[in-house]
Amino acid sequence: MIGQRGEPPPLVLVYHGVRDLPVRDDPHGHFVRPRDLVVHVRRLRVWGYRLATFGELAARVARGEGAGWAALTFDDGLADNLDIMLPLMRAQAAPATVFIVPGWLGQRHPHHSAASILDEDGVRALHAAGIEIGGHTLSHPDLTELSEEEARRELAGSRAALESMIDAPVTVAAYPSGRANDQTRRACADAGYAAACRNSGQGSWSDPFDLPRQDMQNGDTALGLWLKRYDRYEPLMRWRAARGVRRLVRMSRSFTRPLGDAARARPIAGRS
């Protein structure tokens, strides 16, 4: 989907946590360094992207106006989204969307025992700061393993809980682990959402309930981001040699000196 003036294709990036965590201590690759997040925002703007929430981008795509727009999304609602991500996004004047699992609020992340999930006050604080809040189901199941009715209950329950929490509409969703099928997408529409997204480049820009996102992981390079904007990264990683190079790069990154905290990330001006 390239625009008439040669704009880059629409792009949605998916993150989880934002903190200085060595790759060796992050087996799922769920944390990006604050400095890297700032670099990603800068690169997108250099490449000609304007930034939007996922909901705004999905609406533009539906109108055939998605080229030249990108969205940064964050799954699971980790507490560092409030403490670290939000100040960074404010410094860059960049919008963002956070997809929340109400059943996880106030707990430790099930895959990262040292990482906490936001509580209800944290979700409300993100919303008050202008971050778009989206649904990520009630309990983060694989929706493709559920019946259509069970999937609808997970999605609708998440939406209802979040709308009650922030006293505002919740119109977008992200499928846990990006997994969805035909009945999942029908369930999402029936649950009252306007759009939903997947992971790892899966999906289609022609279906508002199957929109693709590109995974941003700990140790990802600028070259990786460049490949992902044209959906070339995942196909390339199917080659064994490319996977080996990625592992070497991430191993080398695991021994780099950490930034220490978000305050060391240099603000970069730009328009959203």
PDB file of C-alpha atoms in Angstrom:
ATOM      1  CA  MET A   1       0.000   0.000   0.000  1.00  0.00           C
ATOM      2  CA  ILE A   2       2.230   2.802  -1.288  1.00  0.00           C
ATOM      3  CA  GLY A   3       0.759   6.278  -1.553  1.00  0.00           C
ATOM      4  CA  GLN A   4       0.529   8.332  -4.730  1.00  0.00           C
ATOM      5  CA  ARG A   5       3.453  10.506  -3.641  1.00  0.00           C
ATOM      6  CA  GLY A   6       5.630   7.515  -2.792  1.00  0.00           C
ATOM      7  CA  GLU A   7       4.866   7.411   0.929  1.00  0.00           C
ATOM      8  CA  PRO A   8       6.092   4.320   2.792  1.00  0.00           C
ATOM      9  CA  PRO A   9       3.559   1.542   3.441  1.00  0.00           C
ATOM     10  CA  PRO A  10       1.468   1.600   6.631  1.00  0.00           C
ATOM     11  CA  LEU A  11       3.317   0.107   9.581  1.00  0.00           C
ATOM     12  CA  VAL A  12       2.359  -1.048  13.071  1.00  0.00           C
ATOM     13  CA  LEU A  13       5.103  -2.017  15.520  1.00  0.00           C
ATOM     14  CA  VAL A  14       4.450  -4.161  18.595  1.00  0.00           C
ATOM     15  CA  TYR A  15       6.501  -3.844  21.778  1.00  0.00           C
ATOM     16  CA  HIS A  16       5.992  -5.119  25.300  1.00  0.00           C
ATOM     17  CA  GLY A  17       8.270  -3.667  27.983  1.00  0.00           C
ATOM     18  CA  VAL A  18      10.745  -0.790  27.880  1.00  0.00           C
ATOM     19  CA  ARG A  19      13.782  -1.173  30.119  1.00  0.00           C
ATOM     20  CA  ASP A  20      17.509  -1.888  30.044  1.00  0.00           C
ATOM     21  CA  LEU A  21      17.558  -5.668  30.202  1.00  0.00           C
ATOM     22  CA  PRO A  22      20.385  -7.723  28.672  1.00  0.00           C
ATOM     23  CA  VAL A  23      19.283 -10.093  25.929  1.00  0.00           C
ATOM     24  CA  ARG A  24      20.620 -13.023  27.959  1.00  0.00           C
ATOM     25  CA  ASP A  25      18.099 -12.162  30.721  1.00  0.00           C
ATOM     26  CA  ASP A  26      15.203 -11.712  28.301  1.00  0.00           C
ATOM     27  CA  PRO A  27      14.562 -15.093  26.634  1.00  0.00           C
ATOM     28  CA  HIS A  28      11.298 -13.921  25.057  1.00  0.00           C
ATOM     29  CA  GLY A  29      12.809 -10.707  23.713  1.00  0.00           C
ATOM     30  CA  HIS A  30      10.027  -8.665  25.273  1.00  0.00           C
ATOM     31  CA  PHE A  31      12.027  -5.639  26.456  1.00  0.00           C
ATOM     32  CA  VAL A  32      13.582  -2.903  24.352  1.00  0.00           C
ATOM     33  CA  ARG A  33      16.041  -0.374  25.690  1.00  0.00           C
ATOM     34  CA  PRO A  34      14.710   3.174  26.131  1.00  0.00           C
ATOM     35  CA  ARG A  35      17.440   4.489  23.852  1.00  0.00           C
ATOM     36  CA  ASP A  36      16.427   2.042  21.115  1.00  0.00           C
ATOM     37  CA  LEU A  37      12.773   3.080  21.326  1.00  0.00           C
ATOM     38  CA  VAL A  38      13.781   6.704  20.797  1.00  0.00           C
ATOM     39  CA  VAL A  39      15.911   5.664  17.805  1.00  0.00           C
ATOM     40  CA  HIS A  40      12.948   3.795  16.318  1.00  0.00           C
ATOM     41  CA  VAL A  41      10.735   6.874  16.551  1.00  0.00           C
ATOM     42  CA  ARG A  42      13.442   9.010  14.937  1.00  0.00           C
ATOM     43  CA  ARG A  43      13.996   6.505  12.124  1.00  0.00           C
ATOM     44  CA  LEU A  44      10.308   6.339  11.319  1.00  0.00           C
ATOM     45  CA  ARG A  45      10.120  10.085  10.961  1.00  0.00           C
ATOM     46  CA  VAL A  46      13.284  10.243   8.854  1.00  0.00           C
ATOM     47  CA  TRP A  47      11.669   7.674   6.554  1.00  0.00           C
ATOM     48  CA  GLY A  48       8.670   9.964   6.127  1.00  0.00           C
ATOM     49  CA  TYR A  49       6.213   8.418   8.586  1.00  0.00           C
ATOM     50  CA  ARG A  50       3.636  10.357  10.555  1.00  0.00           C
ATOM     51  CA  LEU A  51       2.704   8.699  13.836  1.00  0.00           C
ATOM     52  CA  ALA A  52      -0.792   7.833  15.026  1.00  0.00           C
ATOM     53  CA  THR A  53      -2.535   5.632  17.536  1.00  0.00           C
ATOM     54  CA  PHE A  54      -3.442   2.193  16.270  1.00  0.00           C
ATOM     55  CA  GLY A  55      -7.114   3.188  16.162  1.00  0.00           C
ATOM     56  CA  GLU A  56      -6.396   6.222  14.004  1.00  0.00           C
ATOM     57  CA  LEU A  57      -4.133   4.237  11.679  1.00  0.00           C
ATOM     58  CA  ALA A  58      -6.759   1.494  11.308  1.00  0.00           C
ATOM     59  CA  ALA A  59      -9.368   4.099  10.400  1.00  0.00           C
ATOM     60  CA  ARG A  60      -7.038   5.633   7.818  1.00  0.00           C
ATOM     61  CA  VAL A  61      -6.295   2.216   6.320  1.00  0.00           C
ATOM     62  CA  ALA A  62     -10.041   1.554   6.030  1.00  0.00           C
ATOM     63  CA  ARG A  63     -10.366   4.802   4.024  1.00  0.00           C
ATOM     64  CA  GLY A  64      -7.422   3.889   1.806  1.00  0.00           C
ATOM     65  CA  GLU A  65      -5.254   6.567   3.426  1.00  0.00           C
ATOM     66  CA  GLY A  66      -2.850   4.415   5.455  1.00  0.00           C
ATOM     67  CA  ALA A  67       0.327   4.977   3.441  1.00  0.00           C
ATOM     68  CA  GLY A  68       2.840   7.142   5.262  1.00  0.00           C
ATOM     69  CA  TRP A  69       1.419   6.375   8.716  1.00  0.00           C
ATOM     70  CA  ALA A  70       2.867   4.249  11.528  1.00  0.00           C
ATOM     71  CA  ALA A  71       1.684   3.243  15.000  1.00  0.00           C
ATOM     72  CA  LEU A  72       3.607   2.083  18.064  1.00  0.00           C
ATOM     73  CA  THR A  73       1.733  -0.447  20.186  1.00  0.00           C
ATOM     74  CA  PHE A  74       2.596  -2.134  23.501  1.00  0.00           C
ATOM     75  CA  ASP A  75       1.096  -5.438  24.621  1.00  0.00           C
ATOM     76  CA  ASP A  76       0.201  -6.758  28.101  1.00  0.00           C
ATOM     77  CA  GLY A  77       0.277  -3.468  30.041  1.00  0.00           C
ATOM     78  CA  LEU A  78       3.639  -3.708  31.786  1.00  0.00           C
ATOM     79  CA  ALA A  79       4.208  -1.167  34.550  1.00  0.00           C
ATOM     80  CA  ASP A  80       7.207   0.303  32.725  1.00  0.00           C
ATOM     81  CA  ASN A  81       4.792   1.501  30.031  1.00  0.00           C
ATOM     82  CA  LEU A  82       3.769   4.171  32.546  1.00  0.00           C
ATOM     83  CA  ASP A  83       7.122   4.781  34.243  1.00  0.00           C
ATOM     84  CA  ILE A  84       9.441   4.698  31.218  1.00  0.00           C
ATOM     85  CA  MET A  85       7.540   4.483  27.929  1.00  0.00           C
ATOM     86  CA  LEU A  86       5.119   7.338  28.616  1.00  0.00           C
ATOM     87  CA  PRO A  87       7.819   9.957  29.416  1.00  0.00           C
ATOM     88  CA  LEU A  88       9.736   8.895  26.308  1.00  0.00           C
ATOM     89  CA  MET A  89       6.680   9.194  24.070  1.00  0.00           C
ATOM     90  CA  ARG A  90       5.864  12.587  25.560  1.00  0.00           C
ATOM     91  CA  ALA A  91       9.408  13.781  24.889  1.00  0.00           C
ATOM     92  CA  GLN A  92       9.058  12.711  21.262  1.00  0.00           C
ATOM     93  CA  ALA A  93       5.478  14.019  20.898  1.00  0.00           C
ATOM     94  CA  ALA A  94       4.623  10.485  19.754  1.00  0.00           C
ATOM     95  CA  PRO A  95       1.255   8.755  20.289  1.00  0.00           C
ATOM     96  CA  ALA A  96       1.026   5.134  21.396  1.00  0.00           C
ATOM     97  CA  THR A  97      -1.495   2.366  22.078  1.00  0.00           C
ATOM     98  CA  VAL A  98      -1.323  -0.065  25.010  1.00  0.00           C
ATOM     99  CA  PHE A  99      -3.288  -3.328  24.886  1.00  0.00           C
ATOM    100  CA  ILE A 100      -4.353  -4.431  28.373  1.00  0.00           C
ATOM    101  CA  VAL A 101      -5.247  -7.816  29.906  1.00  0.00           C
ATOM    102  CA  PRO A 102      -7.634  -6.930  32.773  1.00  0.00           C
ATOM    103  CA  GLY A 103      -7.134 -10.318  34.425  1.00  0.00           C
ATOM    104  CA  TRP A 104      -3.421  -9.615  34.849  1.00  0.00           C
ATOM    105  CA  LEU A 105      -3.661  -6.160  36.417  1.00  0.00           C
ATOM    106  CA  GLY A 106      -1.606  -5.677  39.576  1.00  0.00           C
ATOM    107  CA  GLN A 107       0.251  -8.960  39.131  1.00  0.00           C
ATOM    108  CA  ARG A 108       3.653 -10.132  37.974  1.00  0.00           C
ATOM    109  CA  HIS A 109       3.973 -10.877  34.292  1.00  0.00           C
ATOM    110  CA  PRO A 110       3.510 -14.660  33.834  1.00  0.00           C
ATOM    111  CA  HIS A 111       6.594 -14.908  31.615  1.00  0.00           C
ATOM    112  CA  HIS A 112       8.768 -12.372  33.459  1.00  0.00           C
ATOM    113  CA  SER A 113       8.554 -12.773  37.225  1.00  0.00           C
ATOM    114  CA  ALA A 114      10.639  -9.635  37.818  1.00  0.00           C
ATOM    115  CA  ALA A 115       8.270  -7.477  35.751  1.00  0.00           C
ATOM    116  CA  SER A 116       5.015  -6.051  37.079  1.00  0.00           C
ATOM    117  CA  ILE A 117       1.739  -5.374  35.285  1.00  0.00           C
ATOM    118  CA  LEU A 118      -0.035  -2.054  35.696  1.00  0.00           C
ATOM    119  CA  ASP A 119      -2.817  -1.788  38.251  1.00  0.00           C
ATOM    120  CA  GLU A 120      -6.125  -0.033  37.511  1.00  0.00           C
ATOM    121  CA  ASP A 121      -4.775   3.350  38.587  1.00  0.00           C
ATOM    122  CA  GLY A 122      -1.890   2.898  36.164  1.00  0.00           C
ATOM    123  CA  VAL A 123      -4.261   2.161  33.292  1.00  0.00           C
ATOM    124  CA  ARG A 124      -6.271   5.256  34.120  1.00  0.00           C
ATOM    125  CA  ALA A 125      -3.073   7.325  34.272  1.00  0.00           C
ATOM    126  CA  LEU A 126      -2.033   6.168  30.802  1.00  0.00           C
ATOM    127  CA  HIS A 127      -5.466   7.022  29.418  1.00  0.00           C
ATOM    128  CA  ALA A 128      -5.442  10.440  31.103  1.00  0.00           C
ATOM    129  CA  ALA A 129      -2.048  11.112  29.501  1.00  0.00           C
ATOM    130  CA  GLY A 130      -3.480  10.496  26.031  1.00  0.00           C
ATOM    131  CA  ILE A 131      -2.339   6.902  25.470  1.00  0.00           C
ATOM    132  CA  GLU A 132      -4.912   4.845  23.579  1.00  0.00           C
ATOM    133  CA  ILE A 133      -6.127   1.844  25.605  1.00  0.00           C
ATOM    134  CA  GLY A 134      -7.034  -1.343  23.738  1.00  0.00           C
ATOM    135  CA  GLY A 135      -8.330  -4.787  24.689  1.00  0.00           C
ATOM    136  CA  HIS A 136      -6.067  -7.829  24.873  1.00  0.00           C
ATOM    137  CA  THR A 137      -8.718 -10.309  26.154  1.00  0.00           C
ATOM    138  CA  LEU A 138      -9.544 -11.011  29.792  1.00  0.00           C
ATOM    139  CA  SER A 139      -6.961 -13.721  30.450  1.00  0.00           C
ATOM    140  CA  HIS A 140      -4.650 -13.874  27.392  1.00  0.00           C
ATOM    141  CA  PRO A 141      -5.643 -17.287  25.965  1.00  0.00           C
ATOM    142  CA  ASP A 142      -4.906 -18.586  22.505  1.00  0.00           C
ATOM    143  CA  LEU A 143      -8.191 -17.525  20.926  1.00  0.00           C
ATOM    144  CA  THR A 144      -7.818 -20.031  18.095  1.00  0.00           C
ATOM    145  CA  GLU A 145      -8.195 -22.835  20.629  1.00  0.00           C
ATOM    146  CA  LEU A 146     -11.527 -21.482  21.906  1.00  0.00           C
ATOM    147  CA  SER A 147     -15.003 -21.701  20.455  1.00  0.00           C
ATOM    148  CA  GLU A 148     -16.291 -18.571  18.758  1.00  0.00           C
ATOM    149  CA  GLU A 149     -18.542 -17.831  21.723  1.00  0.00           C
ATOM    150  CA  GLU A 150     -15.692 -18.295  24.209  1.00  0.00           C
ATOM    151  CA  ALA A 151     -13.499 -15.991  22.136  1.00  0.00           C
ATOM    152  CA  ARG A 152     -16.256 -13.394  22.014  1.00  0.00           C
ATOM    153  CA  ARG A 153     -16.616 -13.518  25.819  1.00  0.00           C
ATOM    154  CA  GLU A 154     -12.868 -13.016  26.287  1.00  0.00           C
ATOM    155  CA  LEU A 155     -12.811 -10.060  23.927  1.00  0.00           C
ATOM    156  CA  ALA A 156     -16.079  -8.471  25.032  1.00  0.00           C
ATOM    157  CA  GLY A 157     -15.208  -8.955  28.703  1.00  0.00           C
ATOM    158  CA  SER A 158     -11.892  -7.174  28.242  1.00  0.00           C
ATOM    159  CA  ARG A 159     -13.565  -4.289  26.450  1.00  0.00           C
ATOM    160  CA  ALA A 160     -16.275  -3.908  29.111  1.00  0.00           C
ATOM    161  CA  ALA A 161     -13.799  -4.027  31.984  1.00  0.00           C
ATOM    162  CA  LEU A 162     -11.520  -1.431  30.419  1.00  0.00           C
ATOM    163  CA  GLU A 163     -14.346   0.910  29.437  1.00  0.00           C
ATOM    164  CA  SER A 164     -15.593   0.821  33.008  1.00  0.00           C
ATOM    165  CA  MET A 165     -12.059   1.510  34.222  1.00  0.00           C
ATOM    166  CA  ILE A 166     -11.270   4.529  32.050  1.00  0.00           C
ATOM    167  CA  ASP A 167     -14.841   5.730  31.440  1.00  0.00           C
ATOM    168  CA  ALA A 168     -14.216   5.932  27.684  1.00  0.00           C
ATOM    169  CA  PRO A 169     -14.807   3.751  24.625  1.00  0.00           C
ATOM    170  CA  VAL A 170     -12.347   0.950  23.868  1.00  0.00           C
ATOM    171  CA  THR A 171     -12.504   0.290  20.130  1.00  0.00           C
ATOM    172  CA  VAL A 172      -9.352  -1.675  19.239  1.00  0.00           C
ATOM    173  CA  ALA A 173      -7.938  -5.047  20.212  1.00  0.00           C
ATOM    174  CA  ALA A 174      -4.793  -7.139  19.854  1.00  0.00           C
ATOM    175  CA  TYR A 175      -5.016 -10.922  19.700  1.00  0.00           C
ATOM    176  CA  PRO A 176      -2.825 -12.689  22.299  1.00  0.00           C
ATOM    177  CA  SER A 177       0.388 -13.850  20.620  1.00  0.00           C
ATOM    178  CA  GLY A 178      -1.153 -12.546  17.389  1.00  0.00           C
ATOM    179  CA  ARG A 179      -3.121 -15.741  16.898  1.00  0.00           C
ATOM    180  CA  ALA A 180      -6.444 -15.452  15.064  1.00  0.00           C
ATOM    181  CA  ASN A 181      -8.617 -17.312  12.571  1.00  0.00           C
ATOM    182  CA  ASP A 182     -11.919 -16.633  10.822  1.00  0.00           C
ATOM    183  CA  GLN A 183     -14.053 -17.285  13.879  1.00  0.00           C
ATOM    184  CA  THR A 184     -11.727 -15.233  16.074  1.00  0.00           C
ATOM    185  CA  ARG A 185     -12.148 -12.253  13.770  1.00  0.00           C
ATOM    186  CA  ARG A 186     -15.934 -12.672  13.749  1.00  0.00           C
ATOM    187  CA  ALA A 187     -15.904 -12.860  17.536  1.00  0.00           C
ATOM    188  CA  CYS A 188     -13.893  -9.643  17.701  1.00  0.00           C
ATOM    189  CA  ALA A 189     -16.353  -7.804  15.484  1.00  0.00           C
ATOM    190  CA  ASP A 190     -19.279  -9.167  17.510  1.00  0.00           C
ATOM    191  CA  ALA A 191     -17.551  -8.004  20.719  1.00  0.00           C
ATOM    192  CA  GLY A 192     -17.906  -4.419  19.511  1.00  0.00           C
ATOM    193  CA  TYR A 193     -14.398  -3.536  18.359  1.00  0.00           C
ATOM    194  CA  ALA A 194     -13.693  -1.531  15.218  1.00  0.00           C
ATOM    195  CA  ALA A 195     -10.284  -3.059  14.433  1.00  0.00           C
ATOM    196  CA  ALA A 196      -7.804  -5.633  15.689  1.00  0.00           C
ATOM    197  CA  CYS A 197      -4.224  -6.647  15.000  1.00  0.00           C
ATOM    198  CA  ARG A 198      -1.884  -9.614  14.921  1.00  0.00           C
ATOM    199  CA  ASN A 199       1.914 -10.111  15.239  1.00  0.00           C
ATOM    200  CA  SER A 200       4.939 -11.189  13.195  1.00  0.00           C
ATOM    201  CA  GLY A 201       3.695  -9.640   9.974  1.00  0.00           C
ATOM    202  CA  GLN A 202       0.667 -11.949   9.835  1.00  0.00           C
ATOM    203  CA  GLY A 203      -2.639 -10.593   8.584  1.00  0.00           C
ATOM    204  CA  SER A 204      -3.871  -8.348   5.805  1.00  0.00           C
ATOM    205  CA  TRP A 205      -4.304  -4.615   5.333  1.00  0.00           C
ATOM    206  CA  SER A 206      -7.612  -5.374   3.607  1.00  0.00           C
ATOM    207  CA  ASP A 207      -9.302  -6.694   6.784  1.00  0.00           C
ATOM    208  CA  PRO A 208      -9.720  -4.315   9.760  1.00  0.00           C
ATOM    209  CA  PHE A 209      -9.844  -7.321  12.115  1.00  0.00           C
ATOM    210  CA  ASP A 210      -6.654  -8.879  10.745  1.00  0.00           C
ATOM    211  CA  LEU A 211      -4.213  -5.974  10.554  1.00  0.00           C
ATOM    212  CA  PRO A 212      -0.517  -6.936  10.644  1.00  0.00           C
ATOM    213  CA  ARG A 213       2.061  -5.758  13.142  1.00  0.00           C
ATOM    214  CA  GLN A 214       5.818  -6.198  13.170  1.00  0.00           C
ATOM    215  CA  ASP A 215       7.453  -7.518  16.357  1.00  0.00           C
ATOM    216  CA  MET A 216      10.110  -5.306  17.957  1.00  0.00           C
ATOM    217  CA  GLN A 217      12.315  -7.366  20.244  1.00  0.00           C
ATOM    218  CA  ASN A 218      15.271  -6.927  22.536  1.00  0.00           C
ATOM    219  CA  GLY A 219      18.406  -6.517  20.415  1.00  0.00           C
ATOM    220  CA  ASP A 220      16.660  -5.667  17.152  1.00  0.00           C
ATOM    221  CA  THR A 221      18.809  -3.522  14.877  1.00  0.00           C
ATOM    222  CA  ALA A 222      18.066  -0.553  12.642  1.00  0.00           C
ATOM    223  CA  LEU A 223      18.413  -2.881   9.662  1.00  0.00           C
ATOM    224  CA  GLY A 224      15.753  -5.119  11.193  1.00  0.00           C
ATOM    225  CA  LEU A 225      13.396  -2.166  11.508  1.00  0.00           C
ATOM    226  CA  TRP A 226      14.066  -1.201   7.887  1.00  0.00           C
ATOM    227  CA  LEU A 227      13.199  -4.726   6.753  1.00  0.00           C
ATOM    228  CA  LYS A 228      10.054  -4.804   8.858  1.00  0.00           C
ATOM    229  CA  ARG A 229       8.593  -1.678   7.319  1.00  0.00           C
ATOM    230  CA  TYR A 230       8.429  -3.544   4.018  1.00  0.00           C
ATOM    231  CA  ASP A 231       7.401  -6.857   5.649  1.00  0.00           C
ATOM    232  CA  ARG A 232      10.658  -8.484   4.555  1.00  0.00           C
ATOM    233  CA  TYR A 233      11.995  -9.428   7.992  1.00  0.00           C
ATOM    234  CA  GLU A 234       9.900 -12.516   8.757  1.00  0.00           C
ATOM    235  CA  PRO A 235      10.391 -14.081   5.288  1.00  0.00           C
ATOM    236  CA  LEU A 236      14.143 -13.479   5.596  1.00  0.00           C
ATOM    237  CA  MET A 237      14.279 -15.086   9.039  1.00  0.00           C
ATOM    238  CA  ARG A 238      13.040 -18.348   7.537  1.00  0.00           C
ATOM    239  CA  TRP A 239      16.580 -18.754   6.151  1.00  0.00           C
ATOM    240  CA  ARG A 240      18.875 -20.508   8.605  1.00  0.00           C
ATOM    241  CA  ALA A 241      21.868 -18.265   7.843  1.00  0.00           C
ATOM    242  CA  ALA A 242      19.842 -15.127   8.576  1.00  0.00           C
ATOM    243  CA  ARG A 243      18.647 -16.567  11.892  1.00  0.00           C
ATOM    244  CA  GLY A 244      22.255 -17.254  12.804  1.00  0.00           C
ATOM    245  CA  VAL A 245      23.275 -13.673  12.075  1.00  0.00           C
ATOM    246  CA  ARG A 246      20.374 -12.395  14.188  1.00  0.00           C
ATOM    247  CA  ARG A 247      21.469 -14.549  17.124  1.00  0.00           C
ATOM    248  CA  LEU A 248      25.042 -13.267  16.876  1.00  0.00           C
ATOM    249  CA  VAL A 249      23.892  -9.650  16.790  1.00  0.00           C
ATOM    250  CA  ARG A 250      21.652 -10.127  19.810  1.00  0.00           C
ATOM    251  CA  MET A 251      24.402 -11.916  21.720  1.00  0.00           C
ATOM    252  CA  SER A 252      26.743  -9.014  21.078  1.00  0.00           C
ATOM    253  CA  ARG A 253      24.052  -6.569  22.254  1.00  0.00           C
ATOM    254  CA  SER A 254      23.666  -8.520  25.506  1.00  0.00           C
ATOM    255  CA  PHE A 255      27.152  -7.439  26.546  1.00  0.00           C
ATOM    256  CA  THR A 256      26.757  -3.764  25.781  1.00  0.00           C
ATOM    257  CA  ARG A 257      26.666  -1.322  28.641  1.00  0.00           C
ATOM    258  CA  PRO A 258      23.069  -0.612  29.756  1.00  0.00           C
ATOM    259  CA  LEU A 259      21.719   2.906  29.845  1.00  0.00           C
ATOM    260  CA  GLY A 260      20.586   2.611  33.446  1.00  0.00           C
ATOM    261  CA  ASP A 261      17.303   4.501  33.151  1.00  0.00           C
ATOM    262  CA  ALA A 262      15.018   6.306  30.765  1.00  0.00           C
ATOM    263  CA  ALA A 263      16.500   9.674  31.626  1.00  0.00           C
ATOM    264  CA  ARG A 264      19.620   8.825  29.630  1.00  0.00           C
ATOM    265  CA  ALA A 265      17.648   8.577  26.401  1.00  0.00           C
ATOM    266  CA  ARG A 266      18.310  11.773  24.450  1.00  0.00           C
ATOM    267  CA  PRO A 267      15.051  13.523  23.496  1.00  0.00           C
ATOM    268  CA  ILE A 268      14.578  13.961  19.767  1.00  0.00           C
ATOM    269  CA  ALA A 269      12.143  16.561  18.514  1.00  0.00           C
ATOM    270  CA  GLY A 270       9.599  15.751  15.845  1.00  0.00           C
ATOM    271  CA  ARG A 271       5.998  16.006  14.825  1.00  0.00           C
ATOM    272  CA  SER A 272       3.477  13.185  15.052  1.00  0.00           C
TER     273      SER A 272
END
